[in-house]
Amino acid sequence: QMQLVESGGGLVQPGGSLRLSCRAASGVTLEYYTIGWFRQAPGKERAGVSCLSSYGGDTINADSVKGRFTVSRDNVNNTVYLQMNNLKPEDTAVYYCALGTDWRPCQGTVGESYDYHIWGQGTQVTVSS
């Protein structure tokens, strides 16, 4: 069973930056898969943030983070990143990476949680003064 591991979260001031990493503990090559980034705050539904299509496909960002977040893939290190700039308090959440299903999310929008089926444990991002 494939397992994803997120890292890079922490406490940052508004306007600051963080870079999250997503790695496959199983050693599966991530560039073969569509990767989504989701976030979930307490009492709120898990929501799509950004995604990166497999096989060199384009990236998609939710309106709430467009222009501030960038998802990228480092094939040499088999890692997917989420660069988060100009962070705002409303970005505070647990952030997850996930593998897309066979019917290919990340087509115009990030998609919903049910469009992804393998998840990491999450990493906490807190934006506060």
Short mmCIF file of N, CA and C in Angstrom, two decimals, residues 42-128:
data_model
loop_
_atom_site.label_atom_id
_atom_site.label_comp_id
_atom_site.label_asym_id
_atom_site.label_seq_id
_atom_site.Cartn_x
_atom_site.Cartn_y
_atom_site.Cartn_z
N PRO A 42 -9.87 22.93 11.48
CA PRO A 42 -10.85 22.31 12.38
C PRO A 42 -12.27 22.78 12.08
N GLY A 43 -13.19 21.84 11.98
CA GLY A 43 -14.58 22.15 11.72
C GLY A 43 -14.91 22.45 10.28
N LYS A 44 -13.95 22.36 9.38
CA LYS A 44 -14.17 22.65 7.97
C LYS A 44 -13.87 21.43 7.12
N GLU A 45 -14.47 21.39 5.95
CA GLU A 45 -14.26 20.29 5.02
C GLU A 45 -12.89 20.40 4.37
N ARG A 46 -12.31 19.26 4.07
CA ARG A 46 -11.05 19.25 3.35
C ARG A 46 -11.25 19.84 1.95
N ALA A 47 -10.40 20.78 1.56
CA ALA A 47 -10.58 21.51 0.32
C ALA A 47 -9.30 21.47 -0.52
N GLY A 48 -9.49 21.37 -1.82
CA GLY A 48 -8.36 21.36 -2.74
C GLY A 48 -7.66 22.70 -2.79
N VAL A 49 -6.35 22.68 -2.85
CA VAL A 49 -5.53 23.88 -2.91
C VAL A 49 -4.84 24.00 -4.26
N SER A 50 -4.08 22.98 -4.62
CA SER A 50 -3.30 22.97 -5.85
C SER A 50 -3.15 21.54 -6.33
N CYS A 51 -2.87 21.38 -7.60
CA CYS A 51 -2.60 20.04 -8.12
C CYS A 51 -1.63 20.12 -9.28
N LEU A 52 -1.01 18.98 -9.54
CA LEU A 52 -0.03 18.84 -10.61
C LEU A 52 -0.35 17.55 -11.35
N SER A 53 -0.60 17.65 -12.64
CA SER A 53 -0.94 16.47 -13.42
C SER A 53 0.28 15.60 -13.67
N SER A 54 0.04 14.33 -13.92
CA SER A 54 1.11 13.40 -14.23
C SER A 54 1.64 13.64 -15.64
N TYR A 55 2.79 13.04 -15.92
CA TYR A 55 3.38 13.05 -17.26
C TYR A 55 3.55 14.46 -17.83
N GLY A 56 4.04 15.37 -17.00
CA GLY A 56 4.35 16.71 -17.45
C GLY A 56 3.18 17.64 -17.63
N GLY A 57 2.03 17.30 -17.08
CA GLY A 57 0.85 18.12 -17.20
C GLY A 57 0.97 19.44 -16.45
N ASP A 58 0.01 20.31 -16.70
CA ASP A 58 0.01 21.64 -16.09
C ASP A 58 -0.45 21.59 -14.64
N THR A 59 -0.27 22.72 -13.96
CA THR A 59 -0.70 22.87 -12.58
C THR A 59 -2.00 23.67 -12.51
N ILE A 60 -2.74 23.47 -11.44
CA ILE A 60 -3.98 24.19 -11.17
C ILE A 60 -3.96 24.66 -9.73
N ASN A 61 -4.39 25.89 -9.50
CA ASN A 61 -4.48 26.45 -8.16
C ASN A 61 -5.90 26.92 -7.88
N ALA A 62 -6.37 26.68 -6.67
CA ALA A 62 -7.66 27.20 -6.26
C ALA A 62 -7.62 28.73 -6.24
N ASP A 63 -8.78 29.34 -6.42
CA ASP A 63 -8.85 30.80 -6.46
C ASP A 63 -8.28 31.43 -5.19
N SER A 64 -8.46 30.78 -4.05
CA SER A 64 -8.04 31.33 -2.78
C SER A 64 -6.52 31.45 -2.64
N VAL A 65 -5.77 30.70 -3.45
CA VAL A 65 -4.31 30.71 -3.34
C VAL A 65 -3.63 31.10 -4.63
N LYS A 66 -4.39 31.35 -5.67
CA LYS A 66 -3.81 31.67 -6.97
C LYS A 66 -2.93 32.92 -6.87
N GLY A 67 -1.74 32.83 -7.44
CA GLY A 67 -0.78 33.92 -7.38
C GLY A 67 0.10 33.89 -6.16
N ARG A 68 -0.20 33.03 -5.20
CA ARG A 68 0.59 32.93 -3.98
C ARG A 68 1.24 31.56 -3.80
N PHE A 69 0.56 30.51 -4.23
CA PHE A 69 1.06 29.14 -4.07
C PHE A 69 1.49 28.58 -5.42
N THR A 70 2.53 27.76 -5.40
CA THR A 70 3.03 27.12 -6.60
C THR A 70 3.37 25.66 -6.30
N VAL A 71 2.80 24.74 -7.06
CA VAL A 71 3.12 23.33 -6.91
C VAL A 71 4.12 22.95 -8.00
N SER A 72 5.11 22.14 -7.66
CA SER A 72 6.13 21.74 -8.60
C SER A 72 6.60 20.33 -8.28
N ARG A 73 7.32 19.75 -9.23
CA ARG A 73 7.79 18.38 -9.10
C ARG A 73 9.29 18.32 -9.34
N ASP A 74 10.01 17.65 -8.46
CA ASP A 74 11.43 17.42 -8.60
C ASP A 74 11.62 15.93 -8.84
N ASN A 75 11.79 15.56 -10.09
CA ASN A 75 11.86 14.13 -10.43
C ASN A 75 13.15 13.48 -9.95
N VAL A 76 14.24 14.24 -9.88
CA VAL A 76 15.50 13.68 -9.41
C VAL A 76 15.36 13.20 -7.97
N ASN A 77 14.69 14.00 -7.14
CA ASN A 77 14.50 13.65 -5.74
C ASN A 77 13.16 13.00 -5.46
N ASN A 78 12.36 12.75 -6.51
CA ASN A 78 11.07 12.09 -6.37
C ASN A 78 10.22 12.79 -5.30
N THR A 79 10.10 14.10 -5.43
CA THR A 79 9.42 14.92 -4.44
C THR A 79 8.52 15.93 -5.15
N VAL A 80 7.35 16.17 -4.59
CA VAL A 80 6.46 17.23 -5.04
C VAL A 80 6.42 18.30 -3.96
N TYR A 81 6.51 19.56 -4.38
CA TYR A 81 6.56 20.68 -3.45
C TYR A 81 5.32 21.55 -3.59
N LEU A 82 4.99 22.22 -2.50
CA LEU A 82 4.03 23.31 -2.51
C LEU A 82 4.71 24.53 -1.91
N GLN A 83 5.09 25.47 -2.76
CA GLN A 83 5.68 26.72 -2.30
C GLN A 83 4.55 27.68 -1.97
N MET A 84 4.53 28.16 -0.74
CA MET A 84 3.47 29.04 -0.25
C MET A 84 4.08 30.38 0.11
N ASN A 85 3.69 31.42 -0.61
CA ASN A 85 4.19 32.77 -0.38
C ASN A 85 3.05 33.69 0.05
N ASN A 86 3.42 34.81 0.66
CA ASN A 86 2.44 35.79 1.13
C ASN A 86 1.33 35.13 1.92
N LEU A 87 1.71 34.34 2.90
CA LEU A 87 0.74 33.57 3.67
C LEU A 87 -0.16 34.48 4.49
N LYS A 88 -1.41 34.05 4.62
CA LYS A 88 -2.43 34.78 5.35
C LYS A 88 -2.97 33.92 6.48
N PRO A 89 -3.54 34.54 7.52
CA PRO A 89 -4.09 33.73 8.62
C PRO A 89 -5.10 32.70 8.15
N GLU A 90 -5.88 33.00 7.13
CA GLU A 90 -6.87 32.05 6.64
C GLU A 90 -6.26 30.85 5.94
N ASP A 91 -4.94 30.86 5.72
CA ASP A 91 -4.25 29.69 5.19
C ASP A 91 -3.95 28.66 6.26
N THR A 92 -4.19 28.99 7.52
CA THR A 92 -3.91 28.07 8.62
C THR A 92 -4.75 26.80 8.47
N ALA A 93 -4.09 25.65 8.46
CA ALA A 93 -4.76 24.37 8.27
C ALA A 93 -3.73 23.26 8.32
N VAL A 94 -4.22 22.03 8.36
CA VAL A 94 -3.38 20.88 8.10
C VAL A 94 -3.37 20.66 6.59
N TYR A 95 -2.18 20.53 6.02
CA TYR A 95 -2.03 20.37 4.58
C TYR A 95 -1.68 18.93 4.26
N TYR A 96 -2.34 18.38 3.25
CA TYR A 96 -2.16 17.00 2.82
C TYR A 96 -1.80 16.94 1.35
N CYS A 97 -0.97 15.99 0.99
CA CYS A 97 -0.81 15.64 -0.41
C CYS A 97 -1.51 14.31 -0.67
N ALA A 98 -1.89 14.09 -1.92
CA ALA A 98 -2.68 12.91 -2.26
C ALA A 98 -2.47 12.54 -3.71
N LEU A 99 -2.63 11.24 -4.00
CA LEU A 99 -2.57 10.73 -5.36
C LEU A 99 -3.96 10.68 -5.96
N GLY A 100 -4.08 11.13 -7.20
CA GLY A 100 -5.35 11.10 -7.90
C GLY A 100 -5.78 9.71 -8.29
N THR A 101 -7.09 9.56 -8.52
CA THR A 101 -7.66 8.30 -8.96
C THR A 101 -7.40 8.09 -10.45
N ASP A 102 -7.81 6.93 -10.95
CA ASP A 102 -7.57 6.60 -12.35
C ASP A 102 -8.36 7.48 -13.31
N TRP A 103 -9.43 8.11 -12.83
CA TRP A 103 -10.23 8.95 -13.73
C TRP A 103 -9.75 10.39 -13.78
N ARG A 104 -8.54 10.63 -13.28
CA ARG A 104 -7.79 11.85 -13.53
C ARG A 104 -8.47 13.13 -13.06
N PRO A 105 -8.31 13.45 -11.77
CA PRO A 105 -8.66 14.79 -11.33
C PRO A 105 -7.64 15.79 -11.86
N CYS A 106 -7.72 17.02 -11.36
CA CYS A 106 -6.82 18.09 -11.83
C CYS A 106 -7.08 18.39 -13.31
N GLN A 107 -8.37 18.46 -13.66
CA GLN A 107 -8.81 18.79 -15.01
C GLN A 107 -9.68 20.04 -14.93
N GLY A 108 -9.06 21.20 -14.97
CA GLY A 108 -9.76 22.47 -14.84
C GLY A 108 -9.85 22.97 -13.42
N THR A 109 -10.08 22.07 -12.47
CA THR A 109 -10.06 22.38 -11.05
C THR A 109 -9.26 21.30 -10.33
N VAL A 110 -8.88 21.57 -9.09
CA VAL A 110 -8.15 20.58 -8.30
C VAL A 110 -8.98 19.32 -8.14
N GLY A 111 -10.28 19.47 -7.94
CA GLY A 111 -11.17 18.36 -7.72
C GLY A 111 -11.55 18.27 -6.25
N GLU A 112 -12.29 17.21 -5.92
CA GLU A 112 -12.76 16.96 -4.57
C GLU A 112 -11.93 15.87 -3.91
N SER A 113 -12.11 15.71 -2.60
CA SER A 113 -11.35 14.71 -1.86
C SER A 113 -11.54 13.31 -2.43
N TYR A 114 -12.75 13.00 -2.89
CA TYR A 114 -13.03 11.67 -3.42
C TYR A 114 -12.37 11.42 -4.77
N ASP A 115 -11.80 12.44 -5.37
CA ASP A 115 -11.04 12.27 -6.60
C ASP A 115 -9.61 11.82 -6.35
N TYR A 116 -9.23 11.69 -5.10
CA TYR A 116 -7.90 11.27 -4.69
C TYR A 116 -8.03 10.13 -3.69
N HIS A 117 -7.12 9.17 -3.75
CA HIS A 117 -7.34 7.97 -2.93
C HIS A 117 -6.17 7.54 -2.05
N ILE A 118 -4.99 8.10 -2.20
CA ILE A 118 -3.87 7.81 -1.32
C ILE A 118 -3.41 9.11 -0.69
N TRP A 119 -3.38 9.14 0.62
CA TRP A 119 -3.13 10.38 1.36
C TRP A 119 -1.97 10.26 2.33
N GLY A 120 -1.30 11.38 2.56
CA GLY A 120 -0.32 11.46 3.62
C GLY A 120 -0.98 11.77 4.95
N GLN A 121 -0.16 11.91 5.99
CA GLN A 121 -0.66 12.15 7.35
C GLN A 121 -0.94 13.62 7.63
N GLY A 122 -0.46 14.50 6.78
CA GLY A 122 -0.67 15.92 6.93
C GLY A 122 0.44 16.61 7.69
N THR A 123 0.60 17.91 7.42
CA THR A 123 1.55 18.74 8.14
C THR A 123 0.88 20.07 8.48
N GLN A 124 1.05 20.52 9.71
CA GLN A 124 0.36 21.70 10.21
C GLN A 124 1.03 22.97 9.73
N VAL A 125 0.24 23.88 9.18
CA VAL A 125 0.68 25.22 8.82
C VAL A 125 -0.13 26.22 9.64
N THR A 126 0.55 27.06 10.40
CA THR A 126 -0.11 28.07 11.21
C THR A 126 0.44 29.44 10.84
N VAL A 127 -0.45 30.34 10.44
CA VAL A 127 -0.07 31.70 10.05
C VAL A 127 -0.66 32.64 11.09
N SER A 128 0.20 33.28 11.86
CA SER A 128 -0.25 34.11 12.97
C SER A 128 0.81 35.13 13.33
#
